[in-house]
mmCIF file of N, CA and C in Angstrom:
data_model
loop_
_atom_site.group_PDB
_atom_site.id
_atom_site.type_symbol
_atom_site.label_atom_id
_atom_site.label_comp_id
_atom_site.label_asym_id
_atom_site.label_seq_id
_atom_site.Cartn_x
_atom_site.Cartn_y
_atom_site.Cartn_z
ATOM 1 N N UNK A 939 116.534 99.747 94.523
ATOM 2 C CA UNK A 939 115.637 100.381 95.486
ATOM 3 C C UNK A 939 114.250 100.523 94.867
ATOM 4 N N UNK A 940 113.129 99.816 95.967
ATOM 5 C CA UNK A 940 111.720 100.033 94.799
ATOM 6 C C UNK A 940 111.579 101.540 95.263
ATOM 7 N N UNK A 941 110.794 101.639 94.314
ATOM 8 C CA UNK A 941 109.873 103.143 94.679
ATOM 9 C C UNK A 941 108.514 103.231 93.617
ATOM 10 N N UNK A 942 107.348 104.251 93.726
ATOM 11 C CA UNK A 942 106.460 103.878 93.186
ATOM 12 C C UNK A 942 106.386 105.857 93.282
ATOM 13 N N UNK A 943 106.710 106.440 92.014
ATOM 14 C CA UNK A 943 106.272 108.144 92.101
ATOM 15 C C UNK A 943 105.104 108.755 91.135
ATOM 16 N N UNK A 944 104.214 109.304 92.164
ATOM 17 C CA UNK A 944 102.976 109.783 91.555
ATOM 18 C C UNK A 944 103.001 111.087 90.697
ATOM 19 N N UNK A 945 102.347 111.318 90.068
ATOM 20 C CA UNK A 945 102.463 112.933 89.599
ATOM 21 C C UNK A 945 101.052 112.746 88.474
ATOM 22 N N UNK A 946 101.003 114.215 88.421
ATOM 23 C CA UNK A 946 99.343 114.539 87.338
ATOM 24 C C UNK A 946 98.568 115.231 88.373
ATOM 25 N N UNK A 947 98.691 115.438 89.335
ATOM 26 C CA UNK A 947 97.851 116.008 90.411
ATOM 27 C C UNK A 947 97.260 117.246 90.332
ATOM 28 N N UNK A 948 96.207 117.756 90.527
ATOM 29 C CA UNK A 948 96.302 118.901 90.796
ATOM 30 C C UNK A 948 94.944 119.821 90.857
ATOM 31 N N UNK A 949 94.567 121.167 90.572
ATOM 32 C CA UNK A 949 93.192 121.079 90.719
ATOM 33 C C UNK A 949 92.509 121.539 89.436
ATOM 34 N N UNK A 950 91.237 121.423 89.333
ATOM 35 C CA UNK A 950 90.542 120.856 87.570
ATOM 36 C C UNK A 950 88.890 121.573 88.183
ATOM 37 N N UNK A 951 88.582 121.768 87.531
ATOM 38 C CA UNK A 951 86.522 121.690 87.645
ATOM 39 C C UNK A 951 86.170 120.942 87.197
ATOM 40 N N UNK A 952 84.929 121.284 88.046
ATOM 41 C CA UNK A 952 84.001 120.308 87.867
ATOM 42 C C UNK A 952 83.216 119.540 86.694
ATOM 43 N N UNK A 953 83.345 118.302 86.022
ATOM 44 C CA UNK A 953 83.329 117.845 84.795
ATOM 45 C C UNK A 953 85.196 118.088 84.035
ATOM 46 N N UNK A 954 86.290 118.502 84.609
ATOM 47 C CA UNK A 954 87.061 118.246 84.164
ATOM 48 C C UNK A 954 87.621 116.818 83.843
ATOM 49 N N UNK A 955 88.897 116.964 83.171
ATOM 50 C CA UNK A 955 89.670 115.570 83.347
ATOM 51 C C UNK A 955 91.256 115.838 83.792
ATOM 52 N N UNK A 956 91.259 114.767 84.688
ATOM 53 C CA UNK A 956 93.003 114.534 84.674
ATOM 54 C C UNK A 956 93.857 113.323 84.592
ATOM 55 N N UNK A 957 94.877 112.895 84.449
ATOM 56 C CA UNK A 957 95.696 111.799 84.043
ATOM 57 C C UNK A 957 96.770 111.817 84.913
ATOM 58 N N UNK A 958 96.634 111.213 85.868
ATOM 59 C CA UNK A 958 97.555 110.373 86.833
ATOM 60 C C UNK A 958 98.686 109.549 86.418
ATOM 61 N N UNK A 959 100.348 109.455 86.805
ATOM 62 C CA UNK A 959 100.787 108.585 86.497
ATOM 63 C C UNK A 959 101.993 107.929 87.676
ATOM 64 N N UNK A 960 102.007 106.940 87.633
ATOM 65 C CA UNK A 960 102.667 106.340 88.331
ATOM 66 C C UNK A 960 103.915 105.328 88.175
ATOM 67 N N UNK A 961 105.440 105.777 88.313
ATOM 68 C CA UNK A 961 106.556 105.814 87.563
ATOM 69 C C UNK A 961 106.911 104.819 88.677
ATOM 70 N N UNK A 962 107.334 103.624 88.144
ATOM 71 C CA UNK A 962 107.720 102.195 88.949
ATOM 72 C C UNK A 962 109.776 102.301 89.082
ATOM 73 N N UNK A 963 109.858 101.946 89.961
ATOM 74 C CA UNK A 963 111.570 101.628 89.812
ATOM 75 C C UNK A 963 111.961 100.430 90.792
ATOM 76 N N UNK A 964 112.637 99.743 90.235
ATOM 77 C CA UNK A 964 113.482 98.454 91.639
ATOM 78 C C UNK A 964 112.578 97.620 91.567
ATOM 79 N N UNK A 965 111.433 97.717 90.218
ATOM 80 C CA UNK A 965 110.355 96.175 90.404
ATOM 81 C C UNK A 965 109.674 96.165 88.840
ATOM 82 N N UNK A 966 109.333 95.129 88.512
ATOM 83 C CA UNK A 966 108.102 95.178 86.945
ATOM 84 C C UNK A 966 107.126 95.508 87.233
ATOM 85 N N UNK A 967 105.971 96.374 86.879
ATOM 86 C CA UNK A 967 104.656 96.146 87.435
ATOM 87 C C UNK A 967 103.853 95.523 87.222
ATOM 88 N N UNK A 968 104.480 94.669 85.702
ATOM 89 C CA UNK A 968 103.726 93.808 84.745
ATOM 90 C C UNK A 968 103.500 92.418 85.707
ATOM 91 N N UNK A 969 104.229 92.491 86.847
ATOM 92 C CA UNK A 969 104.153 91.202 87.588
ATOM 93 C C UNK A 969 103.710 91.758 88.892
ATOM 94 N N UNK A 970 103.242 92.521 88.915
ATOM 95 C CA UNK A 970 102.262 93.101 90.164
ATOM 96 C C UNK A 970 100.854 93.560 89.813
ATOM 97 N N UNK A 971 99.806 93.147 91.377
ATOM 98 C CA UNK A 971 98.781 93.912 90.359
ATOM 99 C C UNK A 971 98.409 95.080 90.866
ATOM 100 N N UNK A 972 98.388 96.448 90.137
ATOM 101 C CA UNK A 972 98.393 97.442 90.395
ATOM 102 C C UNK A 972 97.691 98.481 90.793
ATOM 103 N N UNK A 973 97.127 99.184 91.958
ATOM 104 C CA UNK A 973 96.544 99.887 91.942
ATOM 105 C C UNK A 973 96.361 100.834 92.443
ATOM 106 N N UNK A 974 94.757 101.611 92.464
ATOM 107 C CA UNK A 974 95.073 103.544 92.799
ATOM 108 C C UNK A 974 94.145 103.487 93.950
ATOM 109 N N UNK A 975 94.466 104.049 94.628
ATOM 110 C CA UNK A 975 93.717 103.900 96.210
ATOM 111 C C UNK A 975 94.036 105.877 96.017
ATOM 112 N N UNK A 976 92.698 105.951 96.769
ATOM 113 C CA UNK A 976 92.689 107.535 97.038
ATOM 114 C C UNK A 976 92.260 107.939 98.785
ATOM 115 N N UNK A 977 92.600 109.036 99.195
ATOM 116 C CA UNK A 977 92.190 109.402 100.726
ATOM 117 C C UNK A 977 91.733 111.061 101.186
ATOM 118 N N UNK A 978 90.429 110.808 101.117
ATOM 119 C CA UNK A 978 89.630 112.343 101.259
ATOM 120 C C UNK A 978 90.270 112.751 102.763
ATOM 121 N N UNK A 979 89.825 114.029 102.929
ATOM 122 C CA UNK A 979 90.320 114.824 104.252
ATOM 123 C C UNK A 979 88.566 114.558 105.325
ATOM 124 N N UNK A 980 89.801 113.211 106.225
ATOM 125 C CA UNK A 980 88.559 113.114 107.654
ATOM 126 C C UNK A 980 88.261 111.498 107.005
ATOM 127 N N UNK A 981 88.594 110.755 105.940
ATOM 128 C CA UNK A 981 88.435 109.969 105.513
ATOM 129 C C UNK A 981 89.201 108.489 104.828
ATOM 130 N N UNK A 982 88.606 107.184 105.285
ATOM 131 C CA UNK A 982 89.390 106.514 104.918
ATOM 132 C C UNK A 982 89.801 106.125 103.687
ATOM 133 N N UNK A 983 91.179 105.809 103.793
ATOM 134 C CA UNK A 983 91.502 105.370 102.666
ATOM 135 C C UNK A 983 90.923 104.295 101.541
ATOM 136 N N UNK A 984 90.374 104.423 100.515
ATOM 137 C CA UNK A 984 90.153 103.142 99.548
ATOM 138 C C UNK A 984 89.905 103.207 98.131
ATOM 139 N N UNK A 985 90.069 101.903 97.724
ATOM 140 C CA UNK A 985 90.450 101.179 96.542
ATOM 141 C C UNK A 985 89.607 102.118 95.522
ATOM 142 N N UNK A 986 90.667 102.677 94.912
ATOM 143 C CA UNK A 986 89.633 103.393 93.279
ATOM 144 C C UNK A 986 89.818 102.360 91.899
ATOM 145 N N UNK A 987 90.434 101.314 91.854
ATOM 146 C CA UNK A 987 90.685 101.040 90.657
ATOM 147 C C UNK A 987 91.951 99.832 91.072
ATOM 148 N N UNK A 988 92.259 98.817 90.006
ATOM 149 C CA UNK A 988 93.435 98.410 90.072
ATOM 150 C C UNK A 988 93.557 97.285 88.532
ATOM 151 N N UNK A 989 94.597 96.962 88.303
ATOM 152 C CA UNK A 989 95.255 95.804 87.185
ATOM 153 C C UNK A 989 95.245 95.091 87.648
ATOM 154 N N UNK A 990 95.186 93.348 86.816
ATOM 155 C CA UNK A 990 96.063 92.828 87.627
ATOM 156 C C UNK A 990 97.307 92.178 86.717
ATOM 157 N N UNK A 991 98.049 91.419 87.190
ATOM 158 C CA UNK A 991 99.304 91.136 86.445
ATOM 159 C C UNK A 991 99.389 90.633 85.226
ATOM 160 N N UNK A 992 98.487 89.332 85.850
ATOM 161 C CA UNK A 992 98.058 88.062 84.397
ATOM 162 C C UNK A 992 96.935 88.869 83.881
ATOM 163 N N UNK A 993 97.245 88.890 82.542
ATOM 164 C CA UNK A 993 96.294 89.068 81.653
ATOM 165 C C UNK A 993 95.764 90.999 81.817
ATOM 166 N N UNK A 994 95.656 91.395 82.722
ATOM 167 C CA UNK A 994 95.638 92.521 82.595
ATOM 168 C C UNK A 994 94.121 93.130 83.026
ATOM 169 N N UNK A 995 93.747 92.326 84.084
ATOM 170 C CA UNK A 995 91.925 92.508 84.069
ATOM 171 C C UNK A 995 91.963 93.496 85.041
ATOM 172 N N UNK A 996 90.804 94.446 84.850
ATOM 173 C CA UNK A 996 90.662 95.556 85.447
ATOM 174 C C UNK A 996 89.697 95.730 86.330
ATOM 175 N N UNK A 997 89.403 96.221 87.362
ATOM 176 C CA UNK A 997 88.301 96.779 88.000
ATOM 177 C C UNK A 997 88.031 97.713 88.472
ATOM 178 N N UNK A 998 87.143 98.203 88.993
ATOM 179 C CA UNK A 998 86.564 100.155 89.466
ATOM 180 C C UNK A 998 85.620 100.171 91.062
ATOM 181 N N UNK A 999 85.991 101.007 91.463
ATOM 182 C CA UNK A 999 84.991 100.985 92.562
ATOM 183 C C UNK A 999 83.782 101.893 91.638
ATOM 184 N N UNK A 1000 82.305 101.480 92.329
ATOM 185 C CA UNK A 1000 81.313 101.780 91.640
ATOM 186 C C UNK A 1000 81.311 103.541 91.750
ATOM 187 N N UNK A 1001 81.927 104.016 92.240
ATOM 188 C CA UNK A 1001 81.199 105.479 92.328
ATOM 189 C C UNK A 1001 82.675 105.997 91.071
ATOM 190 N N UNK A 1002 83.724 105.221 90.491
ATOM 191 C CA UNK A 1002 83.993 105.953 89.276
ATOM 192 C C UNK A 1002 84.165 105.414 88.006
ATOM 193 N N UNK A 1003 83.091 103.650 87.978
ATOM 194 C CA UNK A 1003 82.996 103.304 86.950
ATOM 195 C C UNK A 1003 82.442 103.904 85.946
ATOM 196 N N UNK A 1004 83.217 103.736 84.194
ATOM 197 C CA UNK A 1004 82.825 105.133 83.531
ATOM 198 C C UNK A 1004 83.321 106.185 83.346
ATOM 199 N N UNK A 1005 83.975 106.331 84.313
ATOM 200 C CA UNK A 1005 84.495 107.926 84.169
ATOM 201 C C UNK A 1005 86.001 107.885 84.659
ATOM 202 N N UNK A 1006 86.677 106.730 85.072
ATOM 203 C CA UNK A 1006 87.761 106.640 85.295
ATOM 204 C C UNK A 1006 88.516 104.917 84.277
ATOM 205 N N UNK A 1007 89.660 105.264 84.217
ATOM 206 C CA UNK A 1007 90.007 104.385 83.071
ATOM 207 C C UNK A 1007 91.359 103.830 83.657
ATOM 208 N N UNK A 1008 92.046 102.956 84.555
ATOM 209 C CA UNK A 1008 93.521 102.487 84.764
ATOM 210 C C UNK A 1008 94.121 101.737 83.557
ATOM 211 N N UNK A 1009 95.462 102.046 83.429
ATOM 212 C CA UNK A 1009 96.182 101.066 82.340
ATOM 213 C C UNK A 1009 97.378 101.345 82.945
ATOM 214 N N UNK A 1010 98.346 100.194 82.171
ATOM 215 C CA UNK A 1010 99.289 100.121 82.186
ATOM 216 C C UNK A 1010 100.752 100.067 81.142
ATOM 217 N N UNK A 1011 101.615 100.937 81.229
ATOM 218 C CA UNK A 1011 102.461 100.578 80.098
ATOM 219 C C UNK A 1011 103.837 99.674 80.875
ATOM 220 N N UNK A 1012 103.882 98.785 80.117
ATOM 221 C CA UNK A 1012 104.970 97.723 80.558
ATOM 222 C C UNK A 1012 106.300 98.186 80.319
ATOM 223 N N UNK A 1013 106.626 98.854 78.608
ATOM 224 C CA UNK A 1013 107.745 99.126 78.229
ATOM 225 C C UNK A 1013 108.140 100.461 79.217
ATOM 226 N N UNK A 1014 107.360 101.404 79.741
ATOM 227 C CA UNK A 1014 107.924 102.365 80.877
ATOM 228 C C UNK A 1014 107.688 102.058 82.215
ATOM 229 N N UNK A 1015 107.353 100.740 82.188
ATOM 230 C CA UNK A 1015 107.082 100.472 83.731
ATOM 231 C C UNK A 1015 106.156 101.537 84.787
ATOM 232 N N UNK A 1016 105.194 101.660 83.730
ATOM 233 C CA UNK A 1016 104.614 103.159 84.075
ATOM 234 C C UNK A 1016 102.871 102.193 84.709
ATOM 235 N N UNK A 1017 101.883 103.052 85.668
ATOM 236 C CA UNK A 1017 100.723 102.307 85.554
ATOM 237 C C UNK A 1017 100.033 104.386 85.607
ATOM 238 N N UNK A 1018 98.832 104.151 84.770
ATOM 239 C CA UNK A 1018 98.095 105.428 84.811
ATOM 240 C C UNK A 1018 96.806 105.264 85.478
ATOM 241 N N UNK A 1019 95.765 106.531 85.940
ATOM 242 C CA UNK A 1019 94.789 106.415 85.520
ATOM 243 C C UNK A 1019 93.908 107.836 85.156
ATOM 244 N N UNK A 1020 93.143 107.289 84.256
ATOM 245 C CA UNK A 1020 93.016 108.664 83.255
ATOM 246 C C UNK A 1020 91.070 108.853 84.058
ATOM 247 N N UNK A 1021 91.556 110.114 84.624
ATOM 248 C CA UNK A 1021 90.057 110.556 85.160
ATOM 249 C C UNK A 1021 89.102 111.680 84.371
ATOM 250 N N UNK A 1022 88.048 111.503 83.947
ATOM 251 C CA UNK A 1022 87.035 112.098 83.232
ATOM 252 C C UNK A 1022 85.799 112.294 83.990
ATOM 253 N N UNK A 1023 85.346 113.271 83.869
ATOM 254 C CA UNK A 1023 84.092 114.055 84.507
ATOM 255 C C UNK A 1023 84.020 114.037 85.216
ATOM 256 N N UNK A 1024 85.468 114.740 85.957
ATOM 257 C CA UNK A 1024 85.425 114.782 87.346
ATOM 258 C C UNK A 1024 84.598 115.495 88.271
ATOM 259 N N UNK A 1025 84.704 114.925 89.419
ATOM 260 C CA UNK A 1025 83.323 115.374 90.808
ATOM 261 C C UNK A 1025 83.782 116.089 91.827
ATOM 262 N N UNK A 1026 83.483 116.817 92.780
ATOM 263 C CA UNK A 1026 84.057 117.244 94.072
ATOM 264 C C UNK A 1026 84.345 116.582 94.833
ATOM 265 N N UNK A 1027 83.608 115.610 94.827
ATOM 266 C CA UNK A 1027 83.344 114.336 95.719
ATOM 267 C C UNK A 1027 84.957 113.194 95.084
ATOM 268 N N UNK A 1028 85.279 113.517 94.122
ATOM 269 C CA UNK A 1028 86.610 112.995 93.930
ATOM 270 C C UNK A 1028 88.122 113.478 94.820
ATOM 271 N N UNK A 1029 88.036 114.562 94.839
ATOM 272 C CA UNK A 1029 88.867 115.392 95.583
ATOM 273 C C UNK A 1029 89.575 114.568 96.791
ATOM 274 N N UNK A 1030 90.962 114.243 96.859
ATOM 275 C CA UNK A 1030 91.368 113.327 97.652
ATOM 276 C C UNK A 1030 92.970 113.623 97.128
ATOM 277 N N UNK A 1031 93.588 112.989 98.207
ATOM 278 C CA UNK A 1031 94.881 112.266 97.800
ATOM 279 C C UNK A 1031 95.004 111.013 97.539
ATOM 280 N N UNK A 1032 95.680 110.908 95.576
ATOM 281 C CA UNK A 1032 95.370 109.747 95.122
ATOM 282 C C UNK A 1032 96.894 108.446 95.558
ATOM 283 N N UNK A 1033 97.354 107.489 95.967
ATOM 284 C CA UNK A 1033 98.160 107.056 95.909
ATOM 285 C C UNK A 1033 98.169 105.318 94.857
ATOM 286 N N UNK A 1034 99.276 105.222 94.425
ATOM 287 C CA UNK A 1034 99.444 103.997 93.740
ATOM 288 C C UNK A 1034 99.925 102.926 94.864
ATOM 289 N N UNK A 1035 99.720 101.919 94.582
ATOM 290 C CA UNK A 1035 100.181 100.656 95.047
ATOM 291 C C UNK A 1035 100.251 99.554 94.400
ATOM 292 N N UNK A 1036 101.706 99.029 94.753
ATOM 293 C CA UNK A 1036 101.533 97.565 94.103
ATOM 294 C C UNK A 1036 101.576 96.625 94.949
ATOM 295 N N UNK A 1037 101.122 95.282 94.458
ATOM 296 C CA UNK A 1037 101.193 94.006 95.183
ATOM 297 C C UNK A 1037 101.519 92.958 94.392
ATOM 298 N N UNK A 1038 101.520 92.014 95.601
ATOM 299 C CA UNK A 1038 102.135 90.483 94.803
ATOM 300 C C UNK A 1038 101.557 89.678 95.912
ATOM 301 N N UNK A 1039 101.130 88.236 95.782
ATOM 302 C CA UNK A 1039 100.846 87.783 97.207
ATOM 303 C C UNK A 1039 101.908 87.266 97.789
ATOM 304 N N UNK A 1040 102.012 87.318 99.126
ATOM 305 C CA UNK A 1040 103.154 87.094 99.990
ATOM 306 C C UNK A 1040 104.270 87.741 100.054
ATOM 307 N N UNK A 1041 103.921 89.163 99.435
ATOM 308 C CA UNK A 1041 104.812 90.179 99.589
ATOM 309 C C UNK A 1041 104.083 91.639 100.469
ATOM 310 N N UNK A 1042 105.028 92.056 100.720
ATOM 311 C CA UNK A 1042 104.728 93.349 101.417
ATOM 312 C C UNK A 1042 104.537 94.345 100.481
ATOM 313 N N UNK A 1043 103.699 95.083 100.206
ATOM 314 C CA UNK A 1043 103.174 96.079 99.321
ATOM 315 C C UNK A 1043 104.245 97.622 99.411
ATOM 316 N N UNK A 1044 104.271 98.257 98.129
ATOM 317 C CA UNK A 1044 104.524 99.318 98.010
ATOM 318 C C UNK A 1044 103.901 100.597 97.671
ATOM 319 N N UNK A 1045 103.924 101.655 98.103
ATOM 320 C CA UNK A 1045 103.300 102.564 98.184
ATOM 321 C C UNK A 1045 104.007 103.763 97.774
ATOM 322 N N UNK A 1046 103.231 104.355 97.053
ATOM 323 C CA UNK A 1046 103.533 105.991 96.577
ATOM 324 C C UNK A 1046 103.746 107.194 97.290
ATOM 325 N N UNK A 1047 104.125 108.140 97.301
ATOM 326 C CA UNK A 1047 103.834 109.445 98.351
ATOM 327 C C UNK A 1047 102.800 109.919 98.332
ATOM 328 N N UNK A 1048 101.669 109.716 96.590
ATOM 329 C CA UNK A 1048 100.405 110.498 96.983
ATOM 330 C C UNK A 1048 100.850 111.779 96.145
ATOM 331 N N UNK A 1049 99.450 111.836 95.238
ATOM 332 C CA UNK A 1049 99.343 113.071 94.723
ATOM 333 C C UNK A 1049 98.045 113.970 95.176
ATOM 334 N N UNK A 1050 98.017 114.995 94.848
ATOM 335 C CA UNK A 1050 96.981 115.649 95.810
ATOM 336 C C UNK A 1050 95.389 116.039 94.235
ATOM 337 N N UNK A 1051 94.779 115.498 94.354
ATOM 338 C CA UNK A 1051 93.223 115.913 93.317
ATOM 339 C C UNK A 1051 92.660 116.717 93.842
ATOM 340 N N UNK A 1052 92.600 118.034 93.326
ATOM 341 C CA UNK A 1052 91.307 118.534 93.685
ATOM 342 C C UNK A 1052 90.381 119.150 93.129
ATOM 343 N N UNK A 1053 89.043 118.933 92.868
ATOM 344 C CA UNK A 1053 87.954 118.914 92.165
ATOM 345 C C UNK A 1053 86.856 120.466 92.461
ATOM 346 N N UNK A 1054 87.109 121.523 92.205
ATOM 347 C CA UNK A 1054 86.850 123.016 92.579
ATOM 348 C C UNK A 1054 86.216 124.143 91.249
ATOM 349 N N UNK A 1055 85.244 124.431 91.530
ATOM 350 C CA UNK A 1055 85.220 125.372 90.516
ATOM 351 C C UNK A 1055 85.559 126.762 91.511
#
C-alpha cells in the first residue's frame, strides 16, 4: 500500500526554522521525483521545492530560494525539507508528493506551518 506521511509541522516565529519530513511506504522515492507543494488559506496550491530521481537535482520556487533546503534519504525512504528564516507569508499547509511520468501521483495528508509571533 503506497502512502506518503508528513510530520514537523507546526508553529515557529518569525525568522524561525523548521524541518519537515516525509516518510515513503509501498514505493522508492529514489525513483520518483519528489516534492513539497504547500496551500495558504483562500489560496492555491503550489510547488515549493522538489528532487528529482536521476542524479538528485534540485529546485526552489523563488520566494524560498535560500532559506529552504529539500533532500532526500534513500536508506529511510525518507524526503525532507529543512526551512530557515521563516516568514508569515510561509504559513500554509505543506504537502509532499511524488511522481513518475505516466503514473498517477501520490500525495500526503499535509502538515499544517505556521509562521506567528
Amino acid at each position: 500500500q503506497v502512502q506518503l506521511v508528513e510530520s514537523g509541522g507546526g508553529l515557529v516565529q518569525p525568522g524561525g526554522s523548521l524541518g519537515l519530513s516525509c516518510a515513503a511506504s509501498g514505493f522508492t522515492v529514489s525513483r520518483y521525483t519528489m516534492s513539497w507543494y504547500r496551500q495558504a488559506p483562500g489560496k492555491e496550491r503550489e510547488l515549493v521545492a522538489y528532487i528529482t530521481s536521476n542524479g538528485g537535482s534540485t529546485n526552489y520556487a523563488d520566494s524560498v530560494k535560500g532559506r529552504f533546503t529539500i533532500s532526500r534519504d534513500n536508506a529511510k525512504n525518507t524526503v525532507y525539507l529543512q526551512m530557515n528564516s521563516l516568514k508569515p507569508e510561509d504559513t500554509a499547509v505543506y504537502y509532499c508528493k511524488a511522481y513518475k511520468t505516466w503514473t498517477t501521483p501520490y500525495w500526503g495528508q499535509g502538515t499544517q506551518v505556521t509562521v506567528s509571533s
